């Protein structure tokens, strides 16, 4: 895997048979411009130097790796967290949003357009727009607007125009649909800043590359802390940007097991989960070939997760390839597992995690219990401030989960 990042994706944007660019002809030239700009601009000394300055002095990178002493004592293994919740704006999303915003500035774009589910990508992009002095339109499903009200307010305070999406299930897929349609109307002055390692080429590559900083830091930090690599690394997977970020640091370390955790929601019935890598089939979604939860006619099926950032009917094409070749094992955590982990990390470590990240924490607790002599590193991709009103209103402060 020495040349992995040069080999994947291919020049046409494929990770094996996954990915590519299945888009209207009018968008093809714009995607080529973004791809050309990415390779000509973002590889320059000037761009890299400016991005490093932003990461250090604005974002607060590097984020630390933290040892969960109390949970490790309770469960038997050694549980570590890569603290992306301490990244400015509260999640890993700013890693690629500042990169995309900087690229947009160099390309002379005037407006950033994006979708958001949990609101973390929207907040991060609104932050980038404010930093670079650009306009910003964020499309968000009405269901997610109600669940993630604190993040809606943050986006608006940062100057973004939050546009409610009222069609379909009024969640993340529909938000992506409408954001793409808006971008189609004026691709010259705007740039679509996708929120994950999904969509047509070059977005899965571009977002992964900006997120690689998480894995690079985590690997170096873990070695410095312990003198060895973790036995396992885990992250939640919706579209999969935080997972690709941390996995990228360990792909070549074949002794390190990698686990991607999808949302099983209320159960295995269609409409009750969003676990496309576990239950999906091959198809085309939002300009890419991926595993999709779809019907016999190829139409995406309803999806659900307690975590708004994970309720997407597909996944990033690189994850599809890593599933097929066995380098990453993809499994699930349901809503109850997620809530249990949310409360336990809050109560026993003083860290309130995002519901998305809590899926990976849930797996880590199980792994630690089953492997008392091993270590596991969790990408704690976001903080839970955005979720506390929804969680407490619907499930209380956690006493029944902690008994």
PDB file of N, CA, C and O in Angstrom, residues 22-88:
ATOM      1  N   UNK A  22     -21.005  10.470 -12.360  1.00  0.00           N
ATOM      2  CA  UNK A  22     -22.244  10.265 -13.118  1.00  0.00           C
ATOM      3  C   UNK A  22     -23.105  11.520 -12.967  1.00  0.00           C
ATOM      4  O   UNK A  22     -23.998  11.582 -12.116  1.00  0.00           O
ATOM      5  N   UNK A  23     -22.810  12.519 -13.774  1.00  0.00           N
ATOM      6  CA  UNK A  23     -23.422  13.835 -13.610  1.00  0.00           C
ATOM      7  C   UNK A  23     -23.859  14.395 -14.951  1.00  0.00           C
ATOM      8  O   UNK A  23     -23.399  13.949 -16.006  1.00  0.00           O
ATOM      9  N   UNK A  24     -24.761  15.394 -14.936  1.00  0.00           N
ATOM     10  CA  UNK A  24     -25.168  16.035 -16.193  1.00  0.00           C
ATOM     11  C   UNK A  24     -23.972  16.661 -16.912  1.00  0.00           C
ATOM     12  O   UNK A  24     -23.011  17.108 -16.269  1.00  0.00           O
ATOM     13  N   UNK A  25     -24.053  16.699 -18.241  1.00  0.00           N
ATOM     14  CA  UNK A  25     -22.939  17.216 -19.041  1.00  0.00           C
ATOM     15  C   UNK A  25     -22.560  18.639 -18.659  1.00  0.00           C
ATOM     16  O   UNK A  25     -21.386  19.007 -18.670  1.00  0.00           O
ATOM     17  N   UNK A  26     -23.570  19.439 -18.267  1.00  0.00           N
ATOM     18  CA  UNK A  26     -23.311  20.835 -17.915  1.00  0.00           C
ATOM     19  C   UNK A  26     -22.386  20.951 -16.698  1.00  0.00           C
ATOM     20  O   UNK A  26     -21.666  21.946 -16.532  1.00  0.00           O
ATOM     21  N   UNK A  27     -22.396  19.915 -15.851  1.00  0.00           N
ATOM     22  CA  UNK A  27     -21.547  19.941 -14.661  1.00  0.00           C
ATOM     23  C   UNK A  27     -20.156  19.353 -14.883  1.00  0.00           C
ATOM     24  O   UNK A  27     -19.244  19.605 -14.104  1.00  0.00           O
ATOM     25  N   UNK A  28     -19.995  18.578 -15.950  1.00  0.00           N
ATOM     26  CA  UNK A  28     -18.733  17.876 -16.169  1.00  0.00           C
ATOM     27  C   UNK A  28     -17.554  18.846 -16.267  1.00  0.00           C
ATOM     28  O   UNK A  28     -16.508  18.646 -15.636  1.00  0.00           O
ATOM     29  N   UNK A  29     -17.737  19.918 -17.036  1.00  0.00           N
ATOM     30  CA  UNK A  29     -16.644  20.887 -17.186  1.00  0.00           C
ATOM     31  C   UNK A  29     -16.312  21.570 -15.873  1.00  0.00           C
ATOM     32  O   UNK A  29     -15.142  21.849 -15.580  1.00  0.00           O
ATOM     33  N   UNK A  30     -17.342  21.838 -15.059  1.00  0.00           N
ATOM     34  CA  UNK A  30     -17.093  22.480 -13.767  1.00  0.00           C
ATOM     35  C   UNK A  30     -16.348  21.542 -12.822  1.00  0.00           C
ATOM     36  O   UNK A  30     -15.465  21.972 -12.077  1.00  0.00           O
ATOM     37  N   UNK A  31     -16.693  20.243 -12.852  1.00  0.00           N
ATOM     38  CA  UNK A  31     -15.970  19.276 -12.029  1.00  0.00           C
ATOM     39  C   UNK A  31     -14.513  19.177 -12.474  1.00  0.00           C
ATOM     40  O   UNK A  31     -13.597  19.058 -11.650  1.00  0.00           O
ATOM     41  N   UNK A  32     -14.288  19.251 -13.799  1.00  0.00           N
ATOM     42  CA  UNK A  32     -12.921  19.210 -14.313  1.00  0.00           C
ATOM     43  C   UNK A  32     -12.135  20.442 -13.862  1.00  0.00           C
ATOM     44  O   UNK A  32     -10.948  20.341 -13.534  1.00  0.00           O
ATOM     45  N   UNK A  33     -12.806  21.595 -13.820  1.00  0.00           N
ATOM     46  CA  UNK A  33     -12.146  22.817 -13.351  1.00  0.00           C
ATOM     47  C   UNK A  33     -11.755  22.702 -11.880  1.00  0.00           C
ATOM     48  O   UNK A  33     -10.656  23.103 -11.481  1.00  0.00           O
ATOM     49  N   UNK A  34     -12.671  22.143 -11.075  1.00  0.00           N
ATOM     50  CA  UNK A  34     -12.369  21.964  -9.646  1.00  0.00           C
ATOM     51  C   UNK A  34     -11.213  20.981  -9.480  1.00  0.00           C
ATOM     52  O   UNK A  34     -10.293  21.206  -8.681  1.00  0.00           O
ATOM     53  N   UNK A  35     -11.246  19.891 -10.254  1.00  0.00           N
ATOM     54  CA  UNK A  35     -10.184  18.896 -10.184  1.00  0.00           C
ATOM     55  C   UNK A  35      -8.836  19.501 -10.590  1.00  0.00           C
ATOM     56  O   UNK A  35      -7.825  19.318  -9.901  1.00  0.00           O
ATOM     57  N   UNK A  36      -8.833  20.239 -11.688  1.00  0.00           N
ATOM     58  CA  UNK A  36      -7.586  20.861 -12.159  1.00  0.00           C
ATOM     59  C   UNK A  36      -7.081  21.881 -11.134  1.00  0.00           C
ATOM     60  O   UNK A  36      -5.873  21.961 -10.870  1.00  0.00           O
ATOM     61  N   UNK A  37      -8.013  22.668 -10.581  1.00  0.00           N
ATOM     62  CA  UNK A  37      -7.623  23.673  -9.596  1.00  0.00           C
ATOM     63  C   UNK A  37      -7.060  23.009  -8.347  1.00  0.00           C
ATOM     64  O   UNK A  37      -6.077  23.496  -7.758  1.00  0.00           O
ATOM     65  N   UNK A  38      -7.670  21.900  -7.946  1.00  0.00           N
ATOM     66  CA  UNK A  38      -7.193  21.187  -6.754  1.00  0.00           C
ATOM     67  C   UNK A  38      -5.735  20.772  -6.923  1.00  0.00           C
ATOM     68  O   UNK A  38      -4.902  20.988  -6.039  1.00  0.00           O
ATOM     69  N   UNK A  39      -5.416  20.187  -8.082  1.00  0.00           N
ATOM     70  CA  UNK A  39      -4.048  19.704  -8.288  1.00  0.00           C
ATOM     71  C   UNK A  39      -3.060  20.824  -8.567  1.00  0.00           C
ATOM     72  O   UNK A  39      -1.895  20.739  -8.178  1.00  0.00           O
ATOM     73  N   UNK A  40      -3.494  21.894  -9.216  1.00  0.00           N
ATOM     74  CA  UNK A  40      -2.563  22.980  -9.539  1.00  0.00           C
ATOM     75  C   UNK A  40      -2.395  23.958  -8.383  1.00  0.00           C
ATOM     76  O   UNK A  40      -1.308  24.480  -8.147  1.00  0.00           O
ATOM     77  N   UNK A  41      -3.484  24.205  -7.623  1.00  0.00           N
ATOM     78  CA  UNK A  41      -3.440  25.207  -6.558  1.00  0.00           C
ATOM     79  C   UNK A  41      -3.078  24.600  -5.212  1.00  0.00           C
ATOM     80  O   UNK A  41      -2.176  25.069  -4.516  1.00  0.00           O
ATOM     81  N   UNK A  42      -3.794  23.517  -4.831  1.00  0.00           N
ATOM     82  CA  UNK A  42      -3.648  23.007  -3.463  1.00  0.00           C
ATOM     83  C   UNK A  42      -2.319  22.298  -3.226  1.00  0.00           C
ATOM     84  O   UNK A  42      -1.969  22.016  -2.082  1.00  0.00           O
ATOM     85  N   UNK A  43      -1.587  22.010  -4.278  1.00  0.00           N
ATOM     86  CA  UNK A  43      -0.276  21.385  -4.114  1.00  0.00           C
ATOM     87  C   UNK A  43       0.843  22.430  -4.089  1.00  0.00           C
ATOM     88  O   UNK A  43       2.018  22.081  -3.931  1.00  0.00           O
ATOM     89  N   UNK A  44       0.468  23.701  -4.231  1.00  0.00           N
ATOM     90  CA  UNK A  44       1.472  24.758  -4.254  1.00  0.00           C
ATOM     91  C   UNK A  44       1.940  25.087  -2.837  1.00  0.00           C
ATOM     92  O   UNK A  44       1.216  24.904  -1.857  1.00  0.00           O
ATOM     93  N   UNK A  45       3.179  25.601  -2.740  1.00  0.00           N
ATOM     94  CA  UNK A  45       3.736  25.976  -1.449  1.00  0.00           C
ATOM     95  C   UNK A  45       2.880  27.048  -0.785  1.00  0.00           C
ATOM     96  O   UNK A  45       2.646  27.004   0.433  1.00  0.00           O
ATOM     97  N   UNK A  46       2.398  28.008  -1.580  1.00  0.00           N
ATOM     98  CA  UNK A  46       1.607  29.111  -1.034  1.00  0.00           C
ATOM     99  C   UNK A  46       0.319  28.600  -0.385  1.00  0.00           C
ATOM    100  O   UNK A  46      -0.028  28.996   0.732  1.00  0.00           O
ATOM    101  N   UNK A  47      -0.397  27.710  -1.075  1.00  0.00           N
ATOM    102  CA  UNK A  47      -1.657  27.164  -0.564  1.00  0.00           C
ATOM    103  C   UNK A  47      -1.394  26.339   0.697  1.00  0.00           C
ATOM    104  O   UNK A  47      -2.074  26.510   1.718  1.00  0.00           O
ATOM    105  N   UNK A  48      -0.411  25.457   0.637  1.00  0.00           N
ATOM    106  CA  UNK A  48      -0.129  24.577   1.777  1.00  0.00           C
ATOM    107  C   UNK A  48       0.289  25.393   2.993  1.00  0.00           C
ATOM    108  O   UNK A  48      -0.146  25.126   4.121  1.00  0.00           O
ATOM    109  N   UNK A  49       1.114  26.408   2.783  1.00  0.00           N
ATOM    110  CA  UNK A  49       1.554  27.252   3.900  1.00  0.00           C
ATOM    111  C   UNK A  49       0.382  27.980   4.538  1.00  0.00           C
ATOM    112  O   UNK A  49       0.284  28.054   5.780  1.00  0.00           O
ATOM    113  N   UNK A  50      -0.520  28.505   3.707  1.00  0.00           N
ATOM    114  CA  UNK A  50      -1.678  29.221   4.245  1.00  0.00           C
ATOM    115  C   UNK A  50      -2.607  28.270   4.995  1.00  0.00           C
ATOM    116  O   UNK A  50      -3.118  28.612   6.067  1.00  0.00           O
ATOM    117  N   UNK A  51      -2.822  27.071   4.445  1.00  0.00           N
ATOM    118  CA  UNK A  51      -3.690  26.102   5.113  1.00  0.00           C
ATOM    119  C   UNK A  51      -3.090  25.661   6.447  1.00  0.00           C
ATOM    120  O   UNK A  51      -3.809  25.509   7.444  1.00  0.00           O
ATOM    121  N   UNK A  52      -1.784  25.485   6.502  1.00  0.00           N
ATOM    122  CA  UNK A  52      -1.138  25.102   7.761  1.00  0.00           C
ATOM    123  C   UNK A  52      -1.280  26.198   8.812  1.00  0.00           C
ATOM    124  O   UNK A  52      -1.490  25.920   9.999  1.00  0.00           O
ATOM    125  N   UNK A  53      -1.166  27.430   8.396  1.00  0.00           N
ATOM    126  CA  UNK A  53      -1.349  28.556   9.310  1.00  0.00           C
ATOM    127  C   UNK A  53      -2.779  28.585   9.852  1.00  0.00           C
ATOM    128  O   UNK A  53      -3.008  28.807  11.045  1.00  0.00           O
ATOM    129  N   UNK A  54      -3.737  28.355   8.970  1.00  0.00           N
ATOM    130  CA  UNK A  54      -5.148  28.327   9.366  1.00  0.00           C
ATOM    131  C   UNK A  54      -5.373  27.212  10.384  1.00  0.00           C
ATOM    132  O   UNK A  54      -6.026  27.409  11.417  1.00  0.00           O
ATOM    133  N   UNK A  55      -4.854  26.027  10.094  1.00  0.00           N
ATOM    134  CA  UNK A  55      -5.063  24.880  10.988  1.00  0.00           C
ATOM    135  C   UNK A  55      -4.457  25.121  12.369  1.00  0.00           C
ATOM    136  O   UNK A  55      -5.055  24.772  13.382  1.00  0.00           O
ATOM    137  N   UNK A  56      -3.298  25.747  12.396  1.00  0.00           N
ATOM    138  CA  UNK A  56      -2.620  25.960  13.666  1.00  0.00           C
ATOM    139  C   UNK A  56      -3.227  27.106  14.458  1.00  0.00           C
ATOM    140  O   UNK A  56      -3.525  26.969  15.658  1.00  0.00           O
ATOM    141  N   UNK A  57      -3.435  28.252  13.821  1.00  0.00           N
ATOM    142  CA  UNK A  57      -3.801  29.463  14.549  1.00  0.00           C
ATOM    143  C   UNK A  57      -5.306  29.738  14.586  1.00  0.00           C
ATOM    144  O   UNK A  57      -5.755  30.509  15.431  1.00  0.00           O
ATOM    145  N   UNK A  58      -6.078  29.128  13.690  1.00  0.00           N
ATOM    146  CA  UNK A  58      -7.532  29.339  13.671  1.00  0.00           C
ATOM    147  C   UNK A  58      -8.297  28.118  14.149  1.00  0.00           C
ATOM    148  O   UNK A  58      -9.196  28.215  14.979  1.00  0.00           O
ATOM    149  N   UNK A  59      -7.918  26.940  13.639  1.00  0.00           N
ATOM    150  CA  UNK A  59      -8.637  25.720  14.015  1.00  0.00           C
ATOM    151  C   UNK A  59      -8.196  25.162  15.355  1.00  0.00           C
ATOM    152  O   UNK A  59      -8.967  24.479  16.023  1.00  0.00           O
ATOM    153  N   UNK A  60      -6.937  25.406  15.736  1.00  0.00           N
ATOM    154  CA  UNK A  60      -6.424  24.845  16.982  1.00  0.00           C
ATOM    155  C   UNK A  60      -5.857  23.455  16.835  1.00  0.00           C
ATOM    156  O   UNK A  60      -5.872  22.666  17.780  1.00  0.00           O
ATOM    157  N   UNK A  61      -5.339  23.129  15.656  1.00  0.00           N
ATOM    158  CA  UNK A  61      -4.712  21.831  15.447  1.00  0.00           C
ATOM    159  C   UNK A  61      -3.255  21.887  15.879  1.00  0.00           C
ATOM    160  O   UNK A  61      -2.636  22.940  15.829  1.00  0.00           O
ATOM    161  N   UNK A  62      -2.701  20.733  16.307  1.00  0.00           N
ATOM    162  CA  UNK A  62      -3.330  19.414  16.328  1.00  0.00           C
ATOM    163  C   UNK A  62      -4.282  19.238  17.513  1.00  0.00           C
ATOM    164  O   UNK A  62      -4.044  19.797  18.588  1.00  0.00           O
ATOM    165  N   UNK A  63      -5.340  18.473  17.293  1.00  0.00           N
ATOM    166  CA  UNK A  63      -6.214  18.088  18.393  1.00  0.00           C
ATOM    167  C   UNK A  63      -5.558  16.926  19.152  1.00  0.00           C
ATOM    168  O   UNK A  63      -4.835  16.130  18.552  1.00  0.00           O
ATOM    169  N   UNK A  64      -5.798  16.807  20.463  1.00  0.00           N
ATOM    170  CA  UNK A  64      -5.091  15.778  21.239  1.00  0.00           C
ATOM    171  C   UNK A  64      -5.697  14.384  21.111  1.00  0.00           C
ATOM    172  O   UNK A  64      -6.839  14.220  20.679  1.00  0.00           O
ATOM    173  N   UNK A  65      -4.895  13.393  21.496  1.00  0.00           N
ATOM    174  CA  UNK A  65      -5.389  12.038  21.758  1.00  0.00           C
ATOM    175  C   UNK A  65      -5.507  11.905  23.275  1.00  0.00           C
ATOM    176  O   UNK A  65      -4.607  12.306  24.018  1.00  0.00           O
ATOM    177  N   UNK A  66      -6.624  11.357  23.731  1.00  0.00           N
ATOM    178  CA  UNK A  66      -6.943  11.299  25.162  1.00  0.00           C
ATOM    179  C   UNK A  66      -7.195   9.854  25.587  1.00  0.00           C
ATOM    180  O   UNK A  66      -7.879   9.098  24.876  1.00  0.00           O
ATOM    181  N   UNK A  67      -6.663   9.456  26.724  1.00  0.00           N
ATOM    182  CA  UNK A  67      -6.887   8.121  27.270  1.00  0.00           C
ATOM    183  C   UNK A  67      -8.074   8.149  28.228  1.00  0.00           C
ATOM    184  O   UNK A  67      -8.084   8.918  29.193  1.00  0.00           O
ATOM    185  N   UNK A  68      -9.083   7.336  27.948  1.00  0.00           N
ATOM    186  CA  UNK A  68     -10.279   7.246  28.801  1.00  0.00           C
ATOM    187  C   UNK A  68      -9.985   6.314  29.974  1.00  0.00           C
ATOM    188  O   UNK A  68     -10.244   5.102  29.913  1.00  0.00           O
ATOM    189  N   UNK A  69      -9.477   6.871  31.054  1.00  0.00           N
ATOM    190  CA  UNK A  69      -9.030   6.055  32.173  1.00  0.00           C
ATOM    191  C   UNK A  69     -10.189   5.326  32.855  1.00  0.00           C
ATOM    192  O   UNK A  69     -10.135   4.116  33.104  1.00  0.00           O
ATOM    193  N   UNK A  70     -11.262   6.062  33.160  1.00  0.00           N
ATOM    194  CA  UNK A  70     -12.363   5.449  33.916  1.00  0.00           C
ATOM    195  C   UNK A  70     -13.099   4.404  33.078  1.00  0.00           C
ATOM    196  O   UNK A  70     -13.397   3.307  33.566  1.00  0.00           O
ATOM    197  N   UNK A  71     -13.396   4.723  31.825  1.00  0.00           N
ATOM    198  CA  UNK A  71     -14.090   3.746  30.984  1.00  0.00           C
ATOM    199  C   UNK A  71     -13.209   2.531  30.718  1.00  0.00           C
ATOM    200  O   UNK A  71     -13.709   1.397  30.644  1.00  0.00           O
ATOM    201  N   UNK A  72     -11.908   2.746  30.584  1.00  0.00           N
ATOM    202  CA  UNK A  72     -10.997   1.619  30.369  1.00  0.00           C
ATOM    203  C   UNK A  72     -10.974   0.696  31.587  1.00  0.00           C
ATOM    204  O   UNK A  72     -10.946  -0.531  31.461  1.00  0.00           O
ATOM    205  N   UNK A  73     -11.001   1.285  32.775  1.00  0.00           N
ATOM    206  CA  UNK A  73     -11.044   0.480  34.003  1.00  0.00           C
ATOM    207  C   UNK A  73     -12.357  -0.286  34.101  1.00  0.00           C
ATOM    208  O   UNK A  73     -12.384  -1.440  34.552  1.00  0.00           O
ATOM    209  N   UNK A  74     -13.444   0.335  33.667  1.00  0.00           N
ATOM    210  CA  UNK A  74     -14.760  -0.307  33.741  1.00  0.00           C
ATOM    211  C   UNK A  74     -14.899  -1.457  32.747  1.00  0.00           C
ATOM    212  O   UNK A  74     -15.504  -2.490  33.064  1.00  0.00           O
ATOM    213  N   UNK A  75     -14.320  -1.290  31.529  1.00  0.00           N
ATOM    214  CA  UNK A  75     -14.567  -2.261  30.460  1.00  0.00           C
ATOM    215  C   UNK A  75     -13.411  -3.221  30.216  1.00  0.00           C
ATOM    216  O   UNK A  75     -13.582  -4.239  29.557  1.00  0.00           O
ATOM    217  N   UNK A  76     -12.230  -2.906  30.702  1.00  0.00           N
ATOM    218  CA  UNK A  76     -11.151  -3.875  30.626  1.00  0.00           C
ATOM    219  C   UNK A  76     -10.071  -3.591  29.605  1.00  0.00           C
ATOM    220  O   UNK A  76      -8.924  -3.958  29.803  1.00  0.00           O
ATOM    221  N   UNK A  77     -10.411  -2.966  28.499  1.00  0.00           N
ATOM    222  CA  UNK A  77      -9.405  -2.656  27.491  1.00  0.00           C
ATOM    223  C   UNK A  77      -8.846  -1.257  27.695  1.00  0.00           C
ATOM    224  O   UNK A  77      -9.019  -0.632  28.741  1.00  0.00           O
ATOM    225  N   UNK A  78      -8.122  -0.757  26.684  1.00  0.00           N
ATOM    226  CA  UNK A  78      -7.578   0.600  26.734  1.00  0.00           C
ATOM    227  C   UNK A  78      -8.238   1.412  25.630  1.00  0.00           C
ATOM    228  O   UNK A  78      -8.021   1.153  24.443  1.00  0.00           O
ATOM    229  N   UNK A  79      -9.055   2.382  26.035  1.00  0.00           N
ATOM    230  CA  UNK A  79      -9.844   3.181  25.096  1.00  0.00           C
ATOM    231  C   UNK A  79      -9.241   4.580  24.986  1.00  0.00           C
ATOM    232  O   UNK A  79      -9.060   5.268  25.987  1.00  0.00           O
ATOM    233  N   UNK A  80      -8.940   4.974  23.755  1.00  0.00           N
ATOM    234  CA  UNK A  80      -8.386   6.298  23.476  1.00  0.00           C
ATOM    235  C   UNK A  80      -9.314   7.049  22.521  1.00  0.00           C
ATOM    236  O   UNK A  80     -10.001   6.430  21.700  1.00  0.00           O
ATOM    237  N   UNK A  81      -9.306   8.364  22.617  1.00  0.00           N
ATOM    238  CA  UNK A  81     -10.120   9.215  21.740  1.00  0.00           C
ATOM    239  C   UNK A  81      -9.232  10.196  20.993  1.00  0.00           C
ATOM    240  O   UNK A  81      -8.372  10.845  21.598  1.00  0.00           O
ATOM    241  N   UNK A  82      -9.436  10.312  19.682  1.00  0.00           N
ATOM    242  CA  UNK A  82      -8.861  11.423  18.929  1.00  0.00           C
ATOM    243  C   UNK A  82      -9.880  12.551  19.016  1.00  0.00           C
ATOM    244  O   UNK A  82     -10.987  12.453  18.490  1.00  0.00           O
ATOM    245  N   UNK A  83      -9.511  13.641  19.703  1.00  0.00           N
ATOM    246  CA  UNK A  83     -10.464  14.652  20.139  1.00  0.00           C
ATOM    247  C   UNK A  83     -10.794  15.689  19.055  1.00  0.00           C
ATOM    248  O   UNK A  83     -10.546  16.883  19.190  1.00  0.00           O
ATOM    249  N   UNK A  84     -11.445  15.231  17.970  1.00  0.00           N
ATOM    250  CA  UNK A  84     -11.884  16.173  16.938  1.00  0.00           C
ATOM    251  C   UNK A  84     -13.015  17.077  17.425  1.00  0.00           C
ATOM    252  O   UNK A  84     -13.325  18.094  16.797  1.00  0.00           O
ATOM    253  N   UNK A  85     -13.620  16.709  18.555  1.00  0.00           N
ATOM    254  CA  UNK A  85     -14.630  17.590  19.151  1.00  0.00           C
ATOM    255  C   UNK A  85     -14.002  18.896  19.634  1.00  0.00           C
ATOM    256  O   UNK A  85     -14.702  19.898  19.832  1.00  0.00           O
ATOM    257  N   UNK A  86     -12.668  18.916  19.800  1.00  0.00           N
ATOM    258  CA  UNK A  86     -11.969  20.122  20.228  1.00  0.00           C
ATOM    259  C   UNK A  86     -11.492  20.973  19.054  1.00  0.00           C
ATOM    260  O   UNK A  86     -10.951  22.054  19.246  1.00  0.00           O
ATOM    261  N   UNK A  87     -11.673  20.481  17.839  1.00  0.00           N
ATOM    262  CA  UNK A  87     -11.398  21.273  16.647  1.00  0.00           C
ATOM    263  C   UNK A  87     -12.368  22.464  16.619  1.00  0.00           C
ATOM    264  O   UNK A  87     -13.531  22.328  16.990  1.00  0.00           O
ATOM    265  N   UNK A  88     -11.900  23.642  16.214  1.00  0.00           N
ATOM    266  CA  UNK A  88     -12.768  24.821  16.195  1.00  0.00           C
ATOM    267  C   UNK A  88     -14.055  24.537  15.421  1.00  0.00           C
ATOM    268  O   UNK A  88     -14.028  23.928  14.364  1.00  0.00           O
TER     269      UNK A  88
END
